[in-house]
Coordinates of C-alpha atoms and ligand atoms in Angstrom, one line a residue:
X1 CA 12.7 62.7 20.2
X2 CA 11.7 66.3 19.6
X3 CA 12.3 67.9 16.2
X4 CA 14.6 70.6 17.6
X5 CA 17.0 68.0 19.0
X6 CA 17.6 66.6 15.4
X7 CA 20.1 68.6 13.5
X8 CA 21.8 67.5 10.3
X9 CA 22.1 64.4 8.3
X10 CA 25.2 62.9 6.7
X11 CA 23.0 62.6 3.5
X12 CA 24.1 66.0 2.2
X13 CA 21.1 66.7 0.0
X14 CA 18.8 66.2 3.1
X15 CA 20.1 69.3 4.8
X16 CA 17.9 72.2 3.8
X17 CA 15.9 70.0 1.4
X18 CA 12.7 71.7 0.4
X19 CA 10.6 68.6 1.2
X20 CA 12.6 65.8 2.7
X21 CA 15.1 66.8 5.4
X22 CA 15.9 64.4 8.2
X23 CA 13.0 65.8 10.2
X24 CA 10.4 64.5 7.7
X25 CA 11.1 60.9 6.8
X26 CA 7.8 60.1 4.9
X27 CA 7.1 56.5 3.8
X28 CA 6.2 55.4 0.4
X29 CA 6.3 52.5 -2.1
X30 CA 8.8 52.7 -5.0
X31 CA 10.5 50.6 -7.7
X32 CA 13.8 50.9 -9.5
X33 CA 13.9 50.0 -13.2
X34 CA 11.0 47.6 -13.3
X35 CA 11.8 45.8 -9.9
X36 CA 8.9 44.9 -7.7
X37 CA 7.4 47.7 -5.7
X38 CA 8.9 48.0 -2.2
X39 CA 8.8 50.3 0.8
X40 CA 11.1 53.2 1.3
X41 CA 11.7 56.5 3.1
X42 CA 12.4 59.8 1.4
X43 CA 15.6 61.5 2.6
X44 CA 17.0 64.4 0.6
X45 CA 17.3 63.4 -3.1
X46 CA 17.3 59.7 -2.1
X47 CA 15.0 56.9 -1.1
X48 CA 16.2 54.6 1.7
X49 CA 15.2 51.1 0.6
X50 CA 13.6 49.6 3.8
X51 CA 13.5 46.1 2.5
X52 CA 17.1 46.1 1.5
X53 CA 18.0 47.7 4.8
X54 CA 16.1 44.9 6.6
X55 CA 18.1 42.3 4.7
X56 CA 21.3 44.2 5.6
X57 CA 20.5 43.8 9.3
X58 CA 20.0 47.5 10.0
X59 CA 16.8 47.0 12.2
X60 CA 16.2 45.2 15.5
X61 CA 13.3 44.9 17.9
X62 CA 10.3 47.2 17.5
X63 CA 11.8 49.0 14.5
X64 CA 12.4 45.6 12.8
X65 CA 8.8 44.5 13.4
X66 CA 7.7 47.9 11.9
X67 CA 9.8 47.5 8.8
X68 CA 8.6 43.8 8.4
X69 CA 5.0 45.2 8.2
X70 CA 6.0 47.5 5.3
X71 CA 7.0 44.6 3.0
X72 CA 5.1 43.4 0.0
X73 CA 4.6 46.8 -1.8
X74 CA 1.8 48.1 0.4
X75 CA 1.9 49.8 3.8
X76 CA -1.5 48.6 5.1
X77 CA -0.1 46.3 7.8
X78 CA 2.3 49.0 8.9
X79 CA -0.5 51.6 9.1
X80 CA -2.5 49.0 11.2
X81 CA 0.3 48.9 13.8
X82 CA -0.2 52.5 14.7
X83 CA 1.8 55.1 16.4
X84 CA 4.2 53.0 18.4
X85 CA 5.5 51.2 15.3
X86 CA 5.9 54.6 13.5
X87 CA 7.8 56.1 16.4
X88 CA 10.1 53.1 16.7
X89 CA 10.9 53.2 13.0
X90 CA 11.4 57.0 13.1
X91 CA 13.8 56.9 16.0
X92 CA 15.9 54.2 14.3
X93 CA 15.9 56.1 11.0
X94 CA 17.2 59.3 12.8
X95 CA 19.9 57.2 14.5
X96 CA 21.0 55.8 11.1
X97 CA 20.9 59.1 9.2
X98 CA 22.0 61.8 11.7
X99 CA 25.4 63.4 11.3
X100 CA 28.0 61.3 13.1
X101 CA 25.9 58.1 12.9
X102 CA 28.1 55.0 13.5
X103 CA 26.4 53.3 10.6
X104 CA 27.1 56.1 8.0
X105 CA 30.0 54.1 6.5
X106 CA 28.1 50.8 6.3
X107 CA 25.1 52.4 4.6
X108 CA 27.1 54.5 2.2
X109 CA 29.3 51.6 1.2
X110 CA 26.2 49.9 -0.3
X111 CA 25.5 52.9 -2.5
X112 CA 22.4 52.8 -4.7
X113 CA 21.4 49.3 -3.3
X114 CA 20.3 51.0 -0.1
X115 CA 20.0 54.7 -1.2
X116 CA 19.0 55.0 -4.8
X117 CA 18.4 58.5 -6.2
X118 CA 14.7 59.3 -6.2
X119 CA 15.1 60.5 -9.7
X120 CA 15.8 56.9 -10.8
X121 CA 12.8 55.5 -9.1
X122 CA 9.1 55.2 -9.9
X123 CA 6.6 55.9 -7.1
X124 CA 3.4 53.8 -6.6
X125 CA 0.3 54.0 -4.4
X126 CA 1.6 53.5 -0.8
X127 CA -1.3 51.2 0.2
X128 CA -4.1 49.1 -1.1
X129 CA -7.0 51.6 -0.7
X130 CA -10.2 49.7 0.1
X131 CA -12.4 52.8 0.7
X132 CA -12.1 56.5 -0.2
X133 CA -14.3 59.2 1.4
X134 CA -14.2 62.8 0.3
X135 CA -15.3 65.4 2.8
X136 CA -16.2 69.1 2.3
X137 CA -14.6 70.8 5.3
X138 CA -13.1 73.8 3.6
X139 CA -15.7 76.3 4.7
X140 CA -14.4 79.1 2.4
X141 CA -14.7 76.7 -0.6
X142 CA -18.2 75.7 0.6
X143 CA -19.2 79.4 0.8
X144 CA -17.6 80.4 -2.5
X145 CA -19.3 77.6 -4.4
X146 CA -22.5 78.1 -2.4
X147 CA -22.6 81.7 -3.4
X148 CA -22.4 80.8 -7.1
X149 CA -25.6 78.8 -6.8
X150 CA -27.4 80.5 -3.8
X151 CA -26.1 84.1 -3.4
X152 CA -28.3 84.7 -0.3
X153 CA -27.8 81.4 1.4
X154 CA -24.4 80.0 0.5
X155 CA -24.1 77.4 3.3
X156 CA -26.8 74.9 3.8
X157 CA -28.1 74.6 7.4
X158 CA -26.4 71.2 8.1
X159 CA -22.9 72.5 7.3
X160 CA -22.0 73.7 10.8
X161 CA -23.3 70.5 12.5
X162 CA -22.3 67.7 10.2
X163 CA -18.8 67.1 8.6
X164 CA -20.3 66.7 5.1
X165 CA -18.9 63.9 3.0
X166 CA -19.6 61.3 0.4
X167 CA -18.2 57.9 -0.6
X168 CA -15.7 58.3 -3.4
X169 CA -14.2 55.7 -5.8
X170 CA -11.1 54.0 -4.5
X171 CA -10.3 52.1 -7.7
X172 CA -9.3 55.2 -9.7
X173 CA -6.9 56.8 -7.2
X174 CA -3.5 57.1 -8.8
X175 CA -0.1 58.4 -7.7
X176 CA 1.3 61.7 -8.9
X177 CA 2.5 61.7 -12.5
X178 CA -0.4 59.6 -13.8
X179 CA -2.0 61.4 -16.8
X180 CA -5.6 62.5 -16.6
X181 CA -7.8 61.5 -19.5
X182 CA -10.5 64.0 -20.1
X183 CA -13.8 62.2 -19.3
X184 CA -16.9 62.0 -21.4
X185 CA -20.4 62.1 -20.0
X186 CA -23.8 63.7 -20.0
X187 CA -24.1 67.4 -19.7
X188 CA -27.0 69.8 -20.0
X189 CA -26.0 72.7 -22.2
X190 CA -27.2 76.2 -21.0
X191 CA -30.8 76.9 -22.0
X192 CA -31.5 73.3 -23.0
X193 CA -33.8 70.8 -21.5
X194 CA -32.2 67.7 -22.8
X195 CA -28.6 66.6 -22.2
X196 CA -25.9 65.9 -24.7
X197 CA -23.1 63.3 -24.5
X198 CA -19.5 64.2 -25.1
X199 CA -16.1 65.3 -23.6
X200 CA -16.2 67.3 -20.4
X201 CA -15.8 71.0 -21.3
X202 CA -15.4 72.3 -17.7
X203 CA -12.5 70.2 -16.3
X204 CA -11.2 71.4 -12.9
X205 CA -8.9 70.6 -10.0
X206 CA -9.6 70.5 -6.3
X207 CA -6.8 71.2 -3.8
X208 CA -7.2 68.8 -0.8
X209 CA -5.4 67.3 2.1
X210 CA -5.4 63.4 2.0
X211 CA -5.7 61.6 5.3
X212 CA -4.5 57.9 5.6
X213 CA -6.3 55.8 8.1
X214 CA -4.1 53.7 10.5
X215 CA -5.6 51.2 12.9
X216 CA -9.3 50.6 12.1
X217 CA -12.3 49.8 14.2
X218 CA -14.7 46.9 14.4
X219 CA -18.0 47.3 12.7
X220 CA -20.5 48.7 15.2
X221 CA -17.7 50.1 17.4
X222 CA -17.4 53.9 16.9
X223 CA -14.0 55.6 17.4
X224 CA -14.3 58.2 20.2
X225 CA -13.2 61.7 19.3
X226 CA -10.5 61.6 22.0
X227 CA -8.9 58.4 20.4
X228 CA -9.4 59.5 16.8
X229 CA -6.0 61.0 16.2
X230 CA -4.5 57.6 17.0
X231 CA -6.4 56.1 14.0
X232 CA -4.6 58.4 11.5
X233 CA -1.4 57.0 9.8
X234 CA -0.4 60.1 7.9
X235 CA -1.1 62.7 5.2
X236 CA -0.7 63.4 1.5
X237 CA -1.8 65.9 -1.1
X238 CA -4.9 65.0 -3.1
X239 CA -6.3 66.4 -6.3
X240 CA -10.0 65.6 -6.6
X241 CA -10.2 66.2 -10.4
X242 CA -13.8 67.4 -11.2
X243 CA -15.9 67.5 -14.4
X244 CA -18.0 70.5 -13.4
X245 CA -20.5 70.2 -16.3
X246 CA -21.1 66.6 -15.7
X247 CA -21.3 67.3 -12.0
X248 CA -23.9 70.1 -12.4
X249 CA -26.3 67.7 -14.3
X250 CA -25.8 64.6 -12.2
X251 CA -25.3 65.7 -8.6
X252 CA -28.9 66.1 -7.4
X253 CA -30.2 64.4 -5.3
X254 CA -27.4 62.1 -4.3
X255 CA -24.2 64.0 -4.9
X256 CA -21.2 63.7 -7.3
X257 CA -20.8 60.4 -9.1
X258 CA -19.1 60.1 -12.6
X259 CA -17.9 63.8 -12.4
X260 CA -15.3 62.7 -9.8
X261 CA -14.6 59.0 -10.3
X262 CA -12.5 59.1 -13.5
X263 CA -9.3 59.8 -11.5
X264 CA -8.1 61.1 -8.1
X265 CA -4.4 61.9 -7.9
X266 CA -2.4 61.8 -4.7
X267 CA 1.2 62.6 -3.7
X268 CA 2.9 59.3 -3.1
X269 CA 4.7 60.0 0.2
X270 CA 2.9 59.5 3.6
X271 CA 3.9 62.3 5.9
X272 CA 3.5 61.1 9.5
X273 CA 1.8 62.8 12.4
X274 CA 5.2 62.7 14.2
X275 CA 6.8 64.8 11.4
X276 CA 3.9 67.3 11.6
X277 CA 4.0 67.6 15.4
X278 CA 5.7 71.1 15.3
X279 CA 3.1 72.3 12.9
X280 CA 0.0 71.5 15.0
X281 CA -2.2 74.4 15.9
X282 CA -5.4 75.1 17.8
X283 CA -8.5 74.6 15.8
X284 CA -9.4 78.2 14.8
X285 CA -12.2 79.6 16.9
X286 CA -15.7 79.4 15.3
X287 CA -17.2 82.7 14.3
X288 CA -19.6 84.3 16.8
X289 CA -23.0 82.7 16.5
X290 CA -21.8 79.4 15.1
X291 CA -23.0 76.3 17.1
X292 CA -20.5 74.3 19.1
X293 CA -19.8 70.8 17.8
X294 CA -22.0 68.1 19.3
X295 CA -20.4 66.3 22.2
X296 CA -19.3 63.2 20.1
X297 CA -17.3 65.7 17.9
X298 CA -15.9 67.8 20.8
X299 CA -12.6 67.1 22.6
X300 CA -10.6 69.8 24.4
X301 CA -7.2 68.4 23.4
X302 CA -8.4 68.1 19.8
X303 CA -9.6 71.7 19.8
X304 CA -6.3 72.8 21.4
X305 CA -3.9 71.1 19.0
X306 CA -5.9 69.2 16.3
X307 CA -5.4 71.6 13.4
X308 CA -2.3 71.9 11.2
X309 CA -0.5 74.9 9.6
X310 CA 0.3 73.5 6.2
X311 CA 0.8 75.9 3.3
X312 CA -0.8 74.5 0.1
X313 CA 0.0 75.6 -3.4
X314 CA -1.4 74.9 -6.9
X315 CA 0.6 75.6 -10.1
X316 CA -0.5 75.4 -13.7
X317 CA 1.9 74.5 -16.6
X318 CA 0.3 74.6 -20.0
X319 CA 1.7 73.0 -23.2
X320 CA 2.6 76.5 -24.5
X321 CA 4.4 77.4 -21.3
X322 CA 6.3 74.2 -21.5
X323 CA 7.3 74.9 -25.1
X324 CA 8.4 78.5 -24.3
X325 CA 10.2 77.4 -21.1
X326 CA 7.9 79.6 -19.0
X327 CA 7.8 78.2 -15.4
X328 CA 4.6 76.8 -13.9
X329 CA 2.3 79.6 -12.7
X330 CA 0.9 79.7 -9.2
X331 CA -2.9 79.7 -9.2
X332 CA -3.6 79.1 -5.5
X333 CA -1.8 79.6 -2.2
X334 CA -3.9 78.3 0.7
X335 CA -3.6 76.6 4.1
X336 CA -5.0 73.7 6.0
X337 CA -6.2 76.2 8.7
X338 CA -9.3 76.8 6.5
X339 CA -10.7 73.5 7.7
X340 CA -13.9 73.9 9.7
X341 CA -13.5 70.4 11.2
X342 CA -10.3 68.7 12.4
X343 CA -9.1 65.4 11.0
X344 CA -10.0 63.7 14.3
X345 CA -13.5 65.0 14.0
X346 CA -13.7 63.4 10.5
X347 CA -12.6 60.0 11.9
X348 CA -15.1 60.2 14.8
X349 CA -17.9 61.3 12.6
X350 CA -17.3 58.7 9.9
X351 CA -17.4 55.8 12.5
X352 CA -20.1 57.1 14.8
X353 CA -22.8 55.1 13.1
X354 CA -20.7 51.9 13.4
X355 CA -19.1 52.2 10.0
X356 CA -15.9 50.2 9.9
X357 CA -12.7 52.1 8.9
X358 CA -9.7 50.0 7.8
X359 CA -6.0 50.6 7.6
X360 CA -5.2 52.1 4.3
X361 CA -8.6 53.8 3.8
X362 CA -8.2 57.3 2.4
X363 CA -10.1 60.5 3.2
X364 CA -10.0 63.7 1.2
X365 CA -10.5 66.9 3.3
X366 CA -12.6 68.7 0.7
X367 CA -11.2 71.7 -1.3
X368 CA -9.2 74.0 1.0
X369 CA -9.7 77.5 -0.2
X370 CA -8.9 80.7 1.6
X371 CA -11.3 83.7 1.6
X372 CA -9.2 86.0 -0.7
X373 CA -8.4 86.1 -4.4
X374 CA -5.3 83.9 -5.0
X375 CA -6.4 81.5 -2.2
X376 CA -9.1 79.7 -4.1
X377 CA -8.6 75.9 -4.4
X378 CA -10.4 75.3 -7.7
X379 CA -11.0 77.1 -11.1
X380 CA -14.7 77.0 -10.4
X381 CA -14.0 79.6 -7.7
X382 CA -11.2 81.5 -9.4
X383 CA -13.2 82.1 -12.6
X384 CA -16.6 82.2 -10.9
X385 CA -17.9 79.2 -12.9
X386 CA -16.2 80.4 -16.1
X387 CA -17.5 84.0 -16.0
X388 CA -14.1 85.5 -15.3
X389 CA -11.3 83.9 -17.3
X390 CA -7.8 84.2 -15.9
X391 CA -4.9 85.4 -18.0
X392 CA -1.6 83.5 -17.8
X393 CA 2.0 84.6 -18.2
X394 CA 2.1 82.9 -21.6
X395 CA -0.7 85.2 -22.8
X396 CA -3.2 82.3 -22.8
X397 CA -6.5 82.5 -21.0
X398 CA -8.3 79.8 -19.0
X399 CA -11.8 79.3 -17.7
X400 CA -11.2 75.6 -17.1
X401 CA -8.4 73.2 -17.9
X402 CA -7.4 72.4 -21.5
X403 CA -5.7 69.4 -23.0
X404 CA -2.0 69.5 -22.2
X405 CA -2.4 71.5 -19.0
X406 CA -0.6 70.1 -16.0
X407 CA -1.7 70.8 -12.4
X408 CA 1.0 70.6 -9.7
X409 CA 0.1 70.6 -6.0
X410 CA 2.7 71.3 -3.3
X411 CA 2.7 71.7 0.4
X412 CA 5.1 73.2 2.9
X413 CA 5.3 73.5 6.7
X414 CA 7.4 76.3 8.2
X415 CA 7.9 77.5 11.8
X416 CA 10.6 79.6 13.3
X417 CA 13.3 77.5 15.0
X418 CA 12.2 74.3 13.1
X419 CA 13.3 72.7 9.8
X420 CA 10.7 73.2 7.1
X421 CA 9.2 70.0 5.6
X422 CA 7.2 69.4 2.5
X423 CA 5.0 66.7 1.0
X424 CA 6.6 66.3 -2.5
X425 CA 4.5 66.9 -5.5
X426 CA 1.1 65.7 -6.8
X427 CA 1.1 66.2 -10.6
X428 CA -1.2 65.3 -13.4
X429 CA -1.4 66.3 -17.1
X430 CA -4.7 66.4 -19.0
X431 CA -4.9 64.3 -22.1
X432 CA -7.6 64.7 -24.8
X433 CA -10.8 62.7 -24.5
X434 CA -10.7 59.3 -26.3
Ligands
MN1 MN1 -13.5 67.2 -3.4

């Protein structure tokens, strides 16, 4: 079913909804007033309770099998089923919720039992995350950060051959809304030769795309680049909170460790590849002189349609702004088209050595900055490592995040002739060190 053939929903708030019109239908795990977490689909201002709908007999055949795999408060088994299950569920959801649906009356009659207001629900992680890998594919970010440390040689020679990544910490990934406790750790004060221990003084955010792995692979059995897109279940927003002072001292020679593992925030809704279909783009051409990807990373179809046009936004809301009723201030407006590697290339590369990927694994793209002021996906880039503080509408200044600051990530896809869809928010507020 193409996106253009879908028009309106009988769920009034879905029509023209900034994030969740009928064309999106992202999946997540939610609870109402302390009930056990269960699977649901966002539609307008509501969540469609998939488990209650299953009990009400609203699914049959392949769609029923798909919904059965979403039970138990985690979507791993559903992710494992792959594209066919997602499509069967999506087609049934569109049938149920399009304007003129014969089941409109039956669903609406059950009110909040089937369609609670999202505002009355709590969101949880959508899956059990066994492994989390953070990549570094935002080439503008890599260059901006590289310039701070190596003005003449911002990109290391491997960057254009290898999708750079490292193994992150899965146990401290949390859904949007979870507070961010300022971490403590070792830092090396400027001009000193011995470290001190204390609260992080250079706390930062990183604007990233999250990628949920669908069907996995057997250990020793790499995923070919041409098949890689079929191993992706969906997408979210990801904030890779970063303690820059801890990172600067600890990162050599093995990369970030405690500077990243205190928390990673994600938006709780899984936006599917099917919902993103109209927003696919060709992978931007590599600049003159850049090497072509090695054959195991190159696929014509992936190059032709493996990138996405997703607008990404970061906003900051300080304690003082909250008190004065000043709205959150935009710090960053960027786009997923700044990725040097496609998501399929990340999957192919991650598994090429025989590493096993499993349903519910999560990848971060790496910080997705643009080349211009206003497009930088971290404060490290915006303030040039704290050298150029920014002034806020409240009159405050920031080099890095202070206690009480809240960071909000948003994403939006737009295209002429298509309904816009969004990802929902990824929020986190900084609490003082303990
Ligand atoms: Mn990162």
